[in-house]
CSV table of C-alpha atoms in Angstrom, one decimal:
chain,number,residue,atom,x,y,z
H,8,MET,CA,6.4,7.9,3.6
H,9,ASN,CA,6.0,8.2,7.3
H,10,ASN,CA,4.7,11.7,7.2
H,11,SER,CA,2.0,12.5,9.7
H,12,ARG,CA,0.7,15.5,7.9
H,13,VAL,CA,-3.0,16.1,8.2
H,14,ASP,CA,-3.3,19.6,7.0
H,15,TYR,CA,-3.1,19.7,3.2
H,16,SER,CA,-4.5,23.2,2.8
H,17,GLU,CA,-1.3,24.0,0.8
H,18,LEU,CA,-2.5,21.6,-1.8
H,19,VAL,CA,-5.7,23.5,-2.3
H,20,HIS,CA,-3.9,26.7,-2.7
H,21,ALA,CA,-1.3,25.1,-5.1
H,22,LEU,CA,-4.1,23.7,-7.2
H,23,GLN,CA,-6.0,27.0,-7.3
H,24,GLU,CA,-2.9,28.9,-8.2
H,25,ASN,CA,-1.6,26.3,-10.8
H,26,LYS,CA,1.6,25.7,-8.9
H,27,GLN,CA,2.3,22.4,-10.6
H,28,GLY,CA,5.5,21.5,-8.7
H,29,LYS,CA,4.2,22.0,-5.2
H,30,ALA,CA,0.8,20.5,-6.1
H,31,ASN,CA,2.5,17.3,-7.6
H,32,GLU,CA,4.7,16.9,-4.5
H,33,LEU,CA,1.8,17.2,-2.1
H,34,LEU,CA,-0.4,15.0,-4.3
H,35,GLU,CA,2.1,12.2,-4.4
H,36,GLU,CA,2.1,12.1,-0.6
H,37,LEU,CA,-1.7,12.5,-0.2
H,38,LEU,CA,-2.6,9.9,-2.9
H,39,TYR,CA,-0.2,7.4,-1.3
H,40,ARG,CA,-1.9,7.9,2.1
H,41,LEU,CA,-5.4,7.6,0.6
H,42,LYS,CA,-4.6,4.4,-1.3
H,43,ASP,CA,-3.0,3.0,1.9
H,44,TYR,CA,-6.2,3.9,3.8
H,45,LEU,CA,-8.4,2.1,1.3
H,46,GLN,CA,-6.2,-1.0,1.4
H,47,VAL,CA,-5.8,-1.1,5.2
H,48,VAL,CA,-9.2,0.0,6.5
H,49,LEU,CA,-11.5,-1.1,3.7
H,50,ASN,CA,-9.5,-4.1,2.5
H,51,ALA,CA,-9.4,-2.8,-1.1
H,52,THR,CA,-7.1,-4.4,-3.6
H,53,GLU,CA,-4.2,-2.3,-4.9
H,54,ARG,CA,-5.9,-1.8,-8.2
H,55,GLU,CA,-9.2,-0.8,-6.6
H,56,ALA,CA,-7.4,1.6,-4.3
H,57,GLU,CA,-5.6,3.2,-7.2
H,58,GLU,CA,-8.8,3.6,-9.3
H,59,CYS,CA,-11.0,4.9,-6.4
H,60,THR,CA,-8.3,7.3,-5.2
H,61,GLN,CA,-7.9,8.8,-8.7
H,62,GLN,CA,-11.6,9.2,-9.2
H,63,ALA,CA,-12.1,10.7,-5.8
H,64,PHE,CA,-9.3,13.2,-6.4
H,65,LEU,CA,-10.9,14.2,-9.8
H,66,ASP,CA,-14.2,14.8,-8.1
H,67,VAL,CA,-12.5,16.9,-5.3
H,68,PHE,CA,-10.4,18.7,-7.8
H,69,GLU,CA,-13.5,19.9,-9.6
H,70,GLN,CA,-14.8,21.2,-6.3
H,71,ILE,CA,-11.5,23.0,-5.7
H,72,LYS,CA,-11.5,24.6,-9.1
H,73,LYS,CA,-15.1,25.8,-8.5
H,74,ASP,CA,-13.9,27.2,-5.2
H,75,ASN,CA,-16.4,25.1,-3.3
H,76,ILE,CA,-14.0,24.1,-0.6
H,77,ARG,CA,-14.7,26.3,2.4
H,78,GLU,CA,-12.2,25.0,5.0
H,79,GLU,CA,-9.0,24.1,3.2
H,80,LYS,CA,-7.4,22.7,6.4
H,81,TYR,CA,-10.0,19.8,6.3
H,82,ILE,CA,-9.2,18.7,2.8
H,83,PHE,CA,-7.5,15.5,4.0
H,84,SER,CA,-10.6,14.3,5.9
H,85,TYR,CA,-12.7,15.4,2.9
H,86,MET,CA,-10.5,13.3,0.6
H,87,ILE,CA,-10.8,10.3,2.9
H,88,ARG,CA,-14.6,10.5,2.8
H,89,ALA,CA,-14.5,11.0,-1.0
H,90,CYS,CA,-12.3,7.9,-1.3
H,91,ARG,CA,-14.4,5.8,1.0
H,92,HIS,CA,-17.6,6.8,-0.9
H,93,GLU,CA,-15.9,6.1,-4.2
H,94,TYR,CA,-14.8,2.7,-3.0
H,95,PHE,CA,-18.3,1.8,-1.8
H,96,ARG,CA,-19.8,3.1,-5.1
H,97,HIS,CA,-17.2,1.0,-7.0
H,98,SER,CA,-18.0,-2.1,-5.0
H,99,LYS,CA,-21.7,-1.6,-5.5
H,100,GLU,CA,-21.1,-1.4,-9.3
H,101,GLN,CA,-19.1,-4.6,-9.1
H,102,HIS,CA,-22.2,-6.2,-7.7
H,103,ARG,CA,-20.5,-6.9,-4.4
H,104,PHE,CA,-23.3,-5.2,-2.5
H,105,ASN,CA,-27.0,-5.5,-3.3
H,106,ASN,CA,-28.2,-3.5,-0.3
H,107,PRO,CA,-27.6,0.2,0.6
H,108,MET,CA,-24.1,1.0,1.7
H,109,GLU,CA,-25.1,1.6,5.3
H,110,ASP,CA,-25.9,-2.1,5.6
H,111,HIS,CA,-22.3,-3.0,5.0
H,112,GLN,CA,-20.5,-2.0,8.2
H,113,GLU,CA,-19.1,-5.5,8.4
H,114,HIS,CA,-17.1,-4.8,5.3
H,115,LEU,CA,-14.9,-2.4,7.3
H,116,VAL,CA,-11.8,-4.0,8.7
H,117,ASP,CA,-11.7,-4.0,12.5
H,118,PRO,CA,-8.8,-2.0,14.0
H,119,ALA,CA,-6.8,-5.0,15.1
H,120,GLU,CA,-6.9,-6.4,11.5
H,121,GLN,CA,-6.0,-2.9,10.2
H,122,PHE,CA,-2.9,-3.0,12.3
H,123,THR,CA,-2.1,-6.5,11.0
H,124,ASN,CA,-2.6,-5.3,7.4
H,125,LEU,CA,-0.2,-2.4,8.0
H,126,MET,CA,2.4,-4.7,9.7
H,127,ASP,CA,2.1,-7.2,6.8
H,128,LYS,CA,2.6,-4.4,4.3
H,129,ASP,CA,5.6,-3.0,6.2
H,130,ARG,CA,7.1,-6.5,6.5
H,131,GLN,CA,6.8,-7.1,2.8
H,132,GLU,CA,8.5,-3.8,2.0
H,133,ILE,CA,11.4,-4.6,4.4
H,134,LEU,CA,11.7,-8.1,3.0
H,135,GLU,CA,11.9,-6.6,-0.6
H,136,ALA,CA,14.6,-4.2,0.6
H,137,CYS,CA,16.6,-7.0,2.2
H,138,LEU,CA,16.3,-9.1,-0.9
H,139,ASP,CA,17.7,-6.2,-2.9
H,140,GLU,CA,20.7,-6.1,-0.7
H,141,LEU,CA,21.6,-9.8,-1.5
H,142,ARG,CA,24.0,-10.6,-4.4
H,143,GLU,CA,22.1,-11.6,-7.5
H,144,SER,CA,23.0,-15.3,-7.3
H,145,SER,CA,21.8,-15.4,-3.7
H,146,ARG,CA,18.6,-13.5,-4.5
H,147,LYS,CA,17.8,-15.8,-7.4
H,148,PHE,CA,18.4,-18.8,-5.1
H,149,ILE,CA,16.1,-17.7,-2.3
H,150,GLU,CA,13.5,-16.4,-4.7
H,151,TYR,CA,13.2,-19.9,-6.1
H,152,PHE,CA,12.1,-21.1,-2.7
H,153,ILE,CA,9.8,-18.1,-2.3
H,154,ASP,CA,8.2,-18.9,-5.6
H,155,GLU,CA,8.2,-22.7,-5.0
H,156,PRO,CA,7.6,-23.0,-1.3
H,157,ASP,CA,6.8,-26.8,-1.5
H,158,THR,CA,10.0,-27.7,-3.3
H,159,THR,CA,12.1,-30.4,-1.8
H,160,THR,CA,15.8,-30.3,-1.2
H,161,LYS,CA,16.2,-33.0,-3.9
H,162,GLU,CA,14.2,-30.9,-6.4
H,163,ALA,CA,16.3,-27.8,-5.6
H,164,SER,CA,19.5,-29.8,-5.8
H,165,ALA,CA,18.5,-30.9,-9.4
H,166,HIS,CA,17.4,-27.3,-10.3
H,167,PHE,CA,20.7,-25.7,-9.2
H,168,ASP,CA,22.9,-28.6,-10.0
H,169,ILE,CA,24.4,-28.7,-6.5
H,170,SER,CA,24.3,-31.3,-3.7
H,171,GLY,CA,21.5,-31.5,-1.2
H,172,ALA,CA,23.8,-30.5,1.6
H,173,ASN,CA,24.9,-27.4,-0.3
H,174,VAL,CA,21.3,-26.5,-0.9
H,175,ARG,CA,20.5,-26.7,2.8
H,176,THR,CA,23.7,-24.8,3.8
H,177,LYS,CA,23.2,-22.0,1.2
H,178,LYS,CA,19.5,-21.7,2.0
H,179,SER,CA,20.3,-21.5,5.8
H,180,ARG,CA,23.0,-18.8,5.3
H,181,ILE,CA,20.8,-16.7,3.0
H,182,LEU,CA,17.8,-16.9,5.4
H,183,ASN,CA,20.1,-16.0,8.3
H,184,ARG,CA,21.3,-12.9,6.3
H,185,LEU,CA,17.7,-12.0,5.5
H,186,HIS,CA,16.7,-12.4,9.2
H,187,HIS,CA,19.4,-10.1,10.4
H,188,CYS,CA,18.7,-7.6,7.7
H,189,PHE,CA,15.0,-7.7,8.6
H,190,LYS,CA,15.6,-7.2,12.3
H,191,ARG,CA,18.0,-4.2,11.6
H,192,LYS,CA,15.5,-2.5,9.2
H,193,TRP,CA,12.5,-3.2,11.5
H,194,ARG,CA,14.1,-1.3,14.3
H,195,GLN,CA,14.7,1.8,12.1
C-alpha cells in the first residue's frame, strides 16, 4: 500500500451517500495508513493501533453522518488527529500516563526512529514474502533457526536427523537464497 493519497474527500461523500463499495475500498486504504501512523510515530502496538483506529473512525463517522465535516479534503488530517487523541486517551486509561497528555511529548518517537520503525516493518514484510517463495521443507528448516536462534549445529542435526555438515550447508544455501530474494525485493 504505497499510495500517497492525502485527499480522502471521496470517502466523506461515499459515506454520506451510502456507497458501500467505494467507502469500503477507501476505508481499507485509510485505516491501514492510520494504523501504520500510530505504530510508527507513537510506537503503538498492533492491537492498540487497531483499537484506536476503529474507535477514532467511529467518532469521525458520527460527525460525517451529522454533516459536521466542513472541509472534506482535510478528512485525512482530521482522522490522524482523532487517532492520535484516541491513542493518548487509551494510554491514559491503561494508566500509562498520570499527567495531562501535553506533558508526554517524550512519548512521541523521534523522526529518525520513525524511519527505523518503517524500515523494520518493510524488512519484515519482505522477509515473509521471501520465506513464502521457499519450498516447504526449506522454509520449515530455516524457520526452526528463526524460532530457535540459540540452537547449535549439533541440536539441529539431531532435530532434522542429518549430519552437522549437512545442517551447515543447507542453512548456508537457504540463507543465501533469502539474501538474494531480499535484495531483489528491496530494490523494487
